[in-house]
Amino acid sequence: MEQFSKYIWISFLFVLLALVRWFENELFYDPYLLFFQNDYLYMDSPRQEVLKLVAFTSLRFLINTILSLSILYLFFKDISVVKFSVIIYILSFFVLILCFLYFVLDPNQENYYLFFNIRRFLIQPILLLLLLPAFYYNRLNK
């Protein structure tokens, strides 16, 4: 029964991650959502409030991080996995947010694709998709 409960909680957390994505327009300020849905390689960067954009992007990263760390903990029941993941998330955040700021403050059309991918790492739980199989593979090899 405990195993069933574990998978119910993990599923619930994945649904929460999906809801963050589903309601991104209502929850977060991000002028790049519509921009990257269009043919952005031939458009000018949208006007944005930089502080507000960074704050909402950071908030979204934090929400995704908390949900992702919870999933990792429930899946592996190992606090060392969570501690290592926290270090990965913190380092990733600082590197990615600095790159994000660079592209927001100095938008060049030739850098839009790189900016799109850096932004994607900040607003989507891609690190979870990388860490979950990595820790699982590591556990299998022990």
Short mmCIF file of N, CA and C in Angstrom, two decimals:
data_model
loop_
_atom_site.label_atom_id
_atom_site.label_comp_id
_atom_site.label_asym_id
_atom_site.label_seq_id
_atom_site.Cartn_x
_atom_site.Cartn_y
_atom_site.Cartn_z
N MET A 1 0.82 -1.20 0.00
CA MET A 1 0.00 0.00 0.00
C MET A 1 0.87 1.27 0.00
N GLU A 2 2.03 1.20 0.67
CA GLU A 2 2.92 2.36 0.71
C GLU A 2 3.44 2.69 -0.69
N GLN A 3 3.72 1.67 -1.48
CA GLN A 3 4.20 1.86 -2.85
C GLN A 3 3.13 2.56 -3.69
N PHE A 4 1.88 2.18 -3.52
CA PHE A 4 0.77 2.80 -4.23
C PHE A 4 0.64 4.27 -3.86
N SER A 5 0.76 4.56 -2.58
CA SER A 5 0.69 5.94 -2.10
C SER A 5 1.83 6.78 -2.67
N LYS A 6 3.00 6.19 -2.74
CA LYS A 6 4.16 6.87 -3.30
C LYS A 6 3.89 7.30 -4.75
N TYR A 7 3.36 6.39 -5.55
CA TYR A 7 3.11 6.69 -6.95
C TYR A 7 1.95 7.67 -7.14
N ILE A 8 1.00 7.64 -6.25
CA ILE A 8 -0.09 8.63 -6.29
C ILE A 8 0.49 10.02 -6.04
N TRP A 9 1.35 10.17 -5.04
CA TRP A 9 1.96 11.47 -4.73
C TRP A 9 2.85 11.95 -5.88
N ILE A 10 3.63 11.06 -6.44
CA ILE A 10 4.49 11.43 -7.57
C ILE A 10 3.63 11.88 -8.75
N SER A 11 2.56 11.15 -9.02
CA SER A 11 1.65 11.54 -10.10
C SER A 11 1.02 12.89 -9.83
N PHE A 12 0.63 13.14 -8.59
CA PHE A 12 0.04 14.43 -8.21
C PHE A 12 1.04 15.56 -8.45
N LEU A 13 2.30 15.35 -8.10
CA LEU A 13 3.32 16.38 -8.31
C LEU A 13 3.57 16.62 -9.79
N PHE A 14 3.53 15.57 -10.60
CA PHE A 14 3.67 15.77 -12.04
C PHE A 14 2.48 16.54 -12.61
N VAL A 15 1.29 16.29 -12.07
CA VAL A 15 0.11 17.05 -12.49
C VAL A 15 0.29 18.52 -12.11
N LEU A 16 0.85 18.79 -10.94
CA LEU A 16 1.11 20.18 -10.55
C LEU A 16 2.10 20.85 -11.50
N LEU A 17 3.14 20.12 -11.91
CA LEU A 17 4.07 20.66 -12.90
C LEU A 17 3.35 20.97 -14.21
N ALA A 18 2.46 20.09 -14.61
CA ALA A 18 1.69 20.32 -15.84
C ALA A 18 0.77 21.53 -15.69
N LEU A 19 0.19 21.71 -14.51
CA LEU A 19 -0.69 22.85 -14.27
C LEU A 19 0.08 24.17 -14.31
N VAL A 20 1.31 24.17 -13.81
CA VAL A 20 2.15 25.37 -13.91
C VAL A 20 2.33 25.73 -15.38
N ARG A 21 2.56 24.74 -16.19
CA ARG A 21 2.73 24.97 -17.63
C ARG A 21 1.40 25.38 -18.27
N TRP A 22 0.32 24.72 -17.90
CA TRP A 22 -0.99 24.98 -18.50
C TRP A 22 -1.46 26.42 -18.23
N PHE A 23 -1.22 26.90 -17.01
CA PHE A 23 -1.69 28.24 -16.62
C PHE A 23 -0.57 29.28 -16.62
N GLU A 24 0.45 29.06 -17.43
CA GLU A 24 1.58 29.98 -17.44
C GLU A 24 1.20 31.39 -17.86
N ASN A 25 0.25 31.52 -18.75
CA ASN A 25 -0.18 32.86 -19.18
C ASN A 25 -0.87 33.63 -18.07
N GLU A 26 -1.61 32.94 -17.23
CA GLU A 26 -2.34 33.58 -16.15
C GLU A 26 -1.47 33.82 -14.92
N LEU A 27 -0.50 32.96 -14.69
CA LEU A 27 0.30 33.02 -13.46
C LEU A 27 1.55 33.89 -13.56
N PHE A 28 2.13 33.97 -14.75
CA PHE A 28 3.45 34.59 -14.87
C PHE A 28 3.48 35.67 -15.94
N TYR A 29 4.25 36.68 -15.66
CA TYR A 29 4.52 37.71 -16.66
C TYR A 29 5.66 37.22 -17.54
N ASP A 30 5.40 37.05 -18.82
CA ASP A 30 6.44 36.60 -19.74
C ASP A 30 6.06 36.98 -21.17
N PRO A 31 6.55 38.13 -21.65
CA PRO A 31 6.23 38.54 -23.01
C PRO A 31 6.84 37.61 -24.07
N TYR A 32 7.75 36.76 -23.66
CA TYR A 32 8.39 35.86 -24.62
C TYR A 32 7.56 34.62 -24.91
N LEU A 33 6.49 34.37 -24.14
CA LEU A 33 5.64 33.22 -24.42
C LEU A 33 5.03 33.32 -25.82
N LEU A 34 4.43 34.45 -26.12
CA LEU A 34 3.83 34.65 -27.44
C LEU A 34 4.91 34.85 -28.50
N PHE A 35 5.97 35.52 -28.13
CA PHE A 35 7.06 35.78 -29.07
C PHE A 35 7.64 34.49 -29.63
N PHE A 36 7.91 33.50 -28.77
CA PHE A 36 8.52 32.26 -29.24
C PHE A 36 7.52 31.30 -29.86
N GLN A 37 6.22 31.60 -29.75
CA GLN A 37 5.22 30.79 -30.45
C GLN A 37 5.13 31.18 -31.91
N ASN A 38 5.55 32.38 -32.23
CA ASN A 38 5.51 32.87 -33.61
C ASN A 38 6.84 32.62 -34.30
N ASP A 39 7.00 33.19 -35.46
CA ASP A 39 8.22 33.04 -36.23
C ASP A 39 9.26 34.04 -35.70
N TYR A 40 9.79 33.75 -34.52
CA TYR A 40 10.62 34.70 -33.78
C TYR A 40 11.96 35.00 -34.43
N LEU A 41 12.42 34.17 -35.32
CA LEU A 41 13.72 34.41 -35.94
C LEU A 41 13.72 35.64 -36.85
N TYR A 42 12.52 36.09 -37.22
CA TYR A 42 12.42 37.24 -38.12
C TYR A 42 11.72 38.43 -37.47
N MET A 43 11.60 38.42 -36.15
CA MET A 43 10.90 39.48 -35.43
C MET A 43 11.86 40.19 -34.49
N ASP A 44 11.47 41.37 -34.06
CA ASP A 44 12.22 42.07 -33.03
C ASP A 44 11.79 41.57 -31.66
N SER A 45 12.70 41.63 -30.72
CA SER A 45 12.40 41.20 -29.36
C SER A 45 11.28 42.07 -28.77
N PRO A 46 10.35 41.47 -28.03
CA PRO A 46 9.25 42.27 -27.46
C PRO A 46 9.75 43.18 -26.34
N ARG A 47 9.00 44.24 -26.11
CA ARG A 47 9.31 45.11 -24.98
C ARG A 47 8.96 44.37 -23.69
N GLN A 48 9.76 44.60 -22.66
CA GLN A 48 9.52 43.92 -21.40
C GLN A 48 10.02 44.77 -20.24
N GLU A 49 9.45 44.49 -19.09
CA GLU A 49 9.93 45.08 -17.84
C GLU A 49 10.93 44.07 -17.28
N VAL A 50 12.19 44.42 -17.30
CA VAL A 50 13.26 43.46 -17.00
C VAL A 50 13.14 42.92 -15.57
N LEU A 51 12.97 43.79 -14.59
CA LEU A 51 12.89 43.34 -13.20
C LEU A 51 11.71 42.40 -12.99
N LYS A 52 10.57 42.77 -13.55
CA LYS A 52 9.37 41.94 -13.42
C LYS A 52 9.57 40.60 -14.14
N LEU A 53 10.17 40.64 -15.30
CA LEU A 53 10.43 39.42 -16.07
C LEU A 53 11.36 38.48 -15.31
N VAL A 54 12.44 39.02 -14.75
CA VAL A 54 13.39 38.19 -13.99
C VAL A 54 12.73 37.65 -12.73
N ALA A 55 11.93 38.46 -12.07
CA ALA A 55 11.25 38.02 -10.84
C ALA A 55 10.29 36.87 -11.14
N PHE A 56 9.49 37.00 -12.19
CA PHE A 56 8.52 35.94 -12.51
C PHE A 56 9.21 34.70 -13.07
N THR A 57 10.28 34.88 -13.81
CA THR A 57 11.03 33.72 -14.30
C THR A 57 11.68 32.99 -13.13
N SER A 58 12.20 33.73 -12.17
CA SER A 58 12.80 33.13 -10.98
C SER A 58 11.74 32.42 -10.13
N LEU A 59 10.57 33.03 -10.02
CA LEU A 59 9.48 32.39 -9.27
C LEU A 59 9.07 31.08 -9.93
N ARG A 60 8.97 31.10 -11.23
CA ARG A 60 8.60 29.88 -11.94
C ARG A 60 9.67 28.80 -11.77
N PHE A 61 10.93 29.20 -11.85
CA PHE A 61 12.03 28.26 -11.63
C PHE A 61 11.94 27.68 -10.21
N LEU A 62 11.66 28.53 -9.22
CA LEU A 62 11.54 28.08 -7.84
C LEU A 62 10.40 27.08 -7.66
N ILE A 63 9.24 27.37 -8.24
CA ILE A 63 8.10 26.46 -8.14
C ILE A 63 8.44 25.12 -8.78
N ASN A 64 9.01 25.16 -9.98
CA ASN A 64 9.40 23.92 -10.65
C ASN A 64 10.46 23.16 -9.86
N THR A 65 11.38 23.89 -9.24
CA THR A 65 12.43 23.25 -8.45
C THR A 65 11.85 22.55 -7.23
N ILE A 66 10.98 23.20 -6.51
CA ILE A 66 10.37 22.60 -5.32
C ILE A 66 9.60 21.34 -5.70
N LEU A 67 8.81 21.42 -6.76
CA LEU A 67 8.05 20.25 -7.19
C LEU A 67 9.00 19.13 -7.67
N SER A 68 10.04 19.51 -8.38
CA SER A 68 11.00 18.51 -8.89
C SER A 68 11.77 17.84 -7.76
N LEU A 69 12.20 18.62 -6.78
CA LEU A 69 12.91 18.03 -5.63
C LEU A 69 12.00 17.10 -4.84
N SER A 70 10.74 17.47 -4.75
CA SER A 70 9.77 16.60 -4.07
C SER A 70 9.60 15.28 -4.82
N ILE A 71 9.54 15.35 -6.13
CA ILE A 71 9.43 14.14 -6.94
C ILE A 71 10.67 13.26 -6.76
N LEU A 72 11.84 13.88 -6.80
CA LEU A 72 13.08 13.12 -6.63
C LEU A 72 13.13 12.45 -5.25
N TYR A 73 12.70 13.17 -4.22
CA TYR A 73 12.72 12.58 -2.89
C TYR A 73 11.74 11.40 -2.79
N LEU A 74 10.54 11.61 -3.29
CA LEU A 74 9.55 10.53 -3.21
C LEU A 74 9.97 9.32 -4.04
N PHE A 75 10.60 9.56 -5.16
CA PHE A 75 10.99 8.47 -6.04
C PHE A 75 12.13 7.65 -5.44
N PHE A 76 13.13 8.33 -4.86
CA PHE A 76 14.32 7.62 -4.38
C PHE A 76 14.38 7.45 -2.87
N LYS A 77 13.62 8.25 -2.13
CA LYS A 77 13.65 8.21 -0.65
C LYS A 77 15.08 8.29 -0.12
N ASP A 78 15.85 9.21 -0.72
CA ASP A 78 17.24 9.37 -0.35
C ASP A 78 17.55 10.86 -0.27
N ILE A 79 17.88 11.32 0.92
CA ILE A 79 18.12 12.75 1.13
C ILE A 79 19.41 13.20 0.43
N SER A 80 20.36 12.30 0.21
CA SER A 80 21.59 12.68 -0.48
C SER A 80 21.31 13.02 -1.95
N VAL A 81 20.34 12.36 -2.54
CA VAL A 81 19.92 12.69 -3.91
C VAL A 81 19.36 14.10 -3.94
N VAL A 82 18.56 14.43 -2.95
CA VAL A 82 17.96 15.77 -2.89
C VAL A 82 19.03 16.83 -2.64
N LYS A 83 19.96 16.55 -1.74
CA LYS A 83 21.04 17.52 -1.46
C LYS A 83 21.88 17.79 -2.71
N PHE A 84 22.24 16.75 -3.41
CA PHE A 84 23.02 16.92 -4.64
C PHE A 84 22.20 17.68 -5.68
N SER A 85 20.92 17.37 -5.78
CA SER A 85 20.05 18.05 -6.73
C SER A 85 19.90 19.53 -6.40
N VAL A 86 19.84 19.86 -5.11
CA VAL A 86 19.75 21.27 -4.71
C VAL A 86 20.98 22.02 -5.20
N ILE A 87 22.14 21.41 -5.06
CA ILE A 87 23.38 22.05 -5.54
C ILE A 87 23.30 22.26 -7.06
N ILE A 88 22.85 21.24 -7.78
CA ILE A 88 22.71 21.34 -9.24
C ILE A 88 21.73 22.45 -9.60
N TYR A 89 20.60 22.51 -8.91
CA TYR A 89 19.60 23.53 -9.21
C TYR A 89 20.11 24.94 -8.90
N ILE A 90 20.79 25.10 -7.81
CA ILE A 90 21.30 26.44 -7.45
C ILE A 90 22.35 26.90 -8.46
N LEU A 91 23.31 26.03 -8.76
CA LEU A 91 24.33 26.40 -9.75
C LEU A 91 23.71 26.67 -11.12
N SER A 92 22.79 25.84 -11.51
CA SER A 92 22.12 26.02 -12.79
C SER A 92 21.36 27.35 -12.83
N PHE A 93 20.68 27.67 -11.74
CA PHE A 93 19.92 28.91 -11.71
C PHE A 93 20.82 30.11 -11.93
N PHE A 94 21.92 30.18 -11.20
CA PHE A 94 22.79 31.35 -11.32
C PHE A 94 23.41 31.46 -12.71
N VAL A 95 23.84 30.36 -13.26
CA VAL A 95 24.43 30.40 -14.60
C VAL A 95 23.36 30.77 -15.63
N LEU A 96 22.20 30.13 -15.54
CA LEU A 96 21.15 30.37 -16.54
C LEU A 96 20.55 31.76 -16.42
N ILE A 97 20.36 32.27 -15.20
CA ILE A 97 19.75 33.59 -15.06
C ILE A 97 20.70 34.68 -15.54
N LEU A 98 22.00 34.49 -15.36
CA LEU A 98 22.96 35.46 -15.90
C LEU A 98 22.94 35.44 -17.44
N CYS A 99 22.90 34.28 -18.02
CA CYS A 99 22.79 34.19 -19.49
C CYS A 99 21.46 34.78 -19.96
N PHE A 100 20.40 34.48 -19.24
CA PHE A 100 19.07 35.01 -19.56
C PHE A 100 19.09 36.53 -19.55
N LEU A 101 19.68 37.10 -18.52
CA LEU A 101 19.77 38.57 -18.42
C LEU A 101 20.58 39.15 -19.57
N TYR A 102 21.65 38.51 -19.93
CA TYR A 102 22.44 38.97 -21.06
C TYR A 102 21.60 39.07 -22.32
N PHE A 103 20.83 38.03 -22.60
CA PHE A 103 20.02 38.01 -23.82
C PHE A 103 18.82 38.96 -23.74
N VAL A 104 18.28 39.17 -22.54
CA VAL A 104 17.17 40.11 -22.39
C VAL A 104 17.66 41.54 -22.58
N LEU A 105 18.81 41.85 -22.01
CA LEU A 105 19.33 43.21 -22.09
C LEU A 105 19.96 43.54 -23.44
N ASP A 106 20.44 42.53 -24.14
CA ASP A 106 21.09 42.75 -25.42
C ASP A 106 20.53 41.77 -26.46
N PRO A 107 19.27 42.00 -26.90
CA PRO A 107 18.66 41.03 -27.83
C PRO A 107 19.19 41.19 -29.25
N ASN A 108 19.72 40.11 -29.77
CA ASN A 108 20.17 40.05 -31.17
C ASN A 108 19.48 38.88 -31.83
N GLN A 109 19.01 39.08 -33.03
CA GLN A 109 18.27 38.03 -33.72
C GLN A 109 19.10 36.76 -33.90
N GLU A 110 20.38 36.90 -34.08
CA GLU A 110 21.20 35.70 -34.28
C GLU A 110 21.35 34.87 -33.01
N ASN A 111 20.98 35.44 -31.86
CA ASN A 111 21.07 34.72 -30.58
C ASN A 111 19.72 34.23 -30.07
N TYR A 112 18.65 34.43 -30.83
CA TYR A 112 17.31 34.07 -30.34
C TYR A 112 17.18 32.58 -30.04
N TYR A 113 17.77 31.73 -30.86
CA TYR A 113 17.62 30.29 -30.63
C TYR A 113 18.32 29.88 -29.33
N LEU A 114 19.49 30.41 -29.08
CA LEU A 114 20.20 30.12 -27.84
C LEU A 114 19.43 30.67 -26.65
N PHE A 115 18.91 31.89 -26.79
CA PHE A 115 18.10 32.49 -25.74
C PHE A 115 16.85 31.65 -25.47
N PHE A 116 16.21 31.17 -26.51
CA PHE A 116 15.03 30.32 -26.38
C PHE A 116 15.34 29.08 -25.53
N ASN A 117 16.47 28.46 -25.77
CA ASN A 117 16.83 27.24 -25.04
C ASN A 117 17.24 27.53 -23.60
N ILE A 118 17.94 28.62 -23.36
CA ILE A 118 18.28 28.99 -21.98
C ILE A 118 17.02 29.29 -21.19
N ARG A 119 16.11 30.04 -21.81
CA ARG A 119 14.84 30.36 -21.17
C ARG A 119 14.05 29.08 -20.88
N ARG A 120 14.11 28.13 -21.79
CA ARG A 120 13.39 26.87 -21.61
C ARG A 120 13.89 26.13 -20.36
N PHE A 121 15.19 26.14 -20.12
CA PHE A 121 15.72 25.49 -18.92
C PHE A 121 15.25 26.20 -17.65
N LEU A 122 15.00 27.50 -17.74
CA LEU A 122 14.54 28.24 -16.57
C LEU A 122 13.06 28.04 -16.29
N ILE A 123 12.24 27.93 -17.32
CA ILE A 123 10.79 27.93 -17.08
C ILE A 123 10.16 26.55 -17.16
N GLN A 124 10.91 25.54 -17.55
CA GLN A 124 10.37 24.19 -17.62
C GLN A 124 11.22 23.25 -16.78
N PRO A 125 10.63 22.16 -16.30
CA PRO A 125 11.38 21.25 -15.42
C PRO A 125 12.30 20.29 -16.17
N ILE A 126 13.12 20.83 -17.04
CA ILE A 126 14.02 20.00 -17.85
C ILE A 126 15.10 19.34 -16.97
N LEU A 127 15.53 20.04 -15.94
CA LEU A 127 16.54 19.43 -15.06
C LEU A 127 16.01 18.15 -14.40
N LEU A 128 14.73 18.13 -14.08
CA LEU A 128 14.13 16.91 -13.53
C LEU A 128 14.20 15.79 -14.55
N LEU A 129 13.95 16.11 -15.81
CA LEU A 129 14.00 15.09 -16.86
C LEU A 129 15.41 14.57 -17.08
N LEU A 130 16.41 15.35 -16.69
CA LEU A 130 17.80 14.90 -16.78
C LEU A 130 18.23 14.15 -15.52
N LEU A 131 17.82 14.65 -14.36
CA LEU A 131 18.28 14.06 -13.11
C LEU A 131 17.59 12.75 -12.76
N LEU A 132 16.32 12.63 -13.04
CA LEU A 132 15.58 11.42 -12.69
C LEU A 132 16.19 10.17 -13.33
N PRO A 133 16.40 10.13 -14.63
CA PRO A 133 17.04 8.93 -15.20
C PRO A 133 18.51 8.77 -14.78
N ALA A 134 19.19 9.89 -14.54
CA ALA A 134 20.60 9.79 -14.13
C ALA A 134 20.71 9.13 -12.75
N PHE A 135 19.89 9.56 -11.82
CA PHE A 135 19.92 8.95 -10.48
C PHE A 135 19.42 7.51 -10.53
N TYR A 136 18.45 7.24 -11.37
CA TYR A 136 17.94 5.87 -11.50
C TYR A 136 19.03 4.96 -12.06
N TYR A 137 19.73 5.41 -13.08
CA TYR A 137 20.81 4.64 -13.66
C TYR A 137 21.94 4.43 -12.64
N ASN A 138 22.23 5.48 -11.88
CA ASN A 138 23.24 5.38 -10.83
C ASN A 138 22.84 4.35 -9.78
N ARG A 139 21.58 4.33 -9.42
CA ARG A 139 21.08 3.36 -8.43
C ARG A 139 21.17 1.95 -8.98
N LEU A 140 20.89 1.76 -10.26
CA LEU A 140 20.98 0.42 -10.85
C LEU A 140 22.41 -0.11 -10.86
N ASN A 141 23.37 0.79 -11.01
CA ASN A 141 24.78 0.38 -11.07
C ASN A 141 25.42 0.18 -9.71
N LYS A 142 24.74 0.53 -8.65
CA LYS A 142 25.32 0.34 -7.31
C LYS A 142 25.19 -1.10 -6.86
#
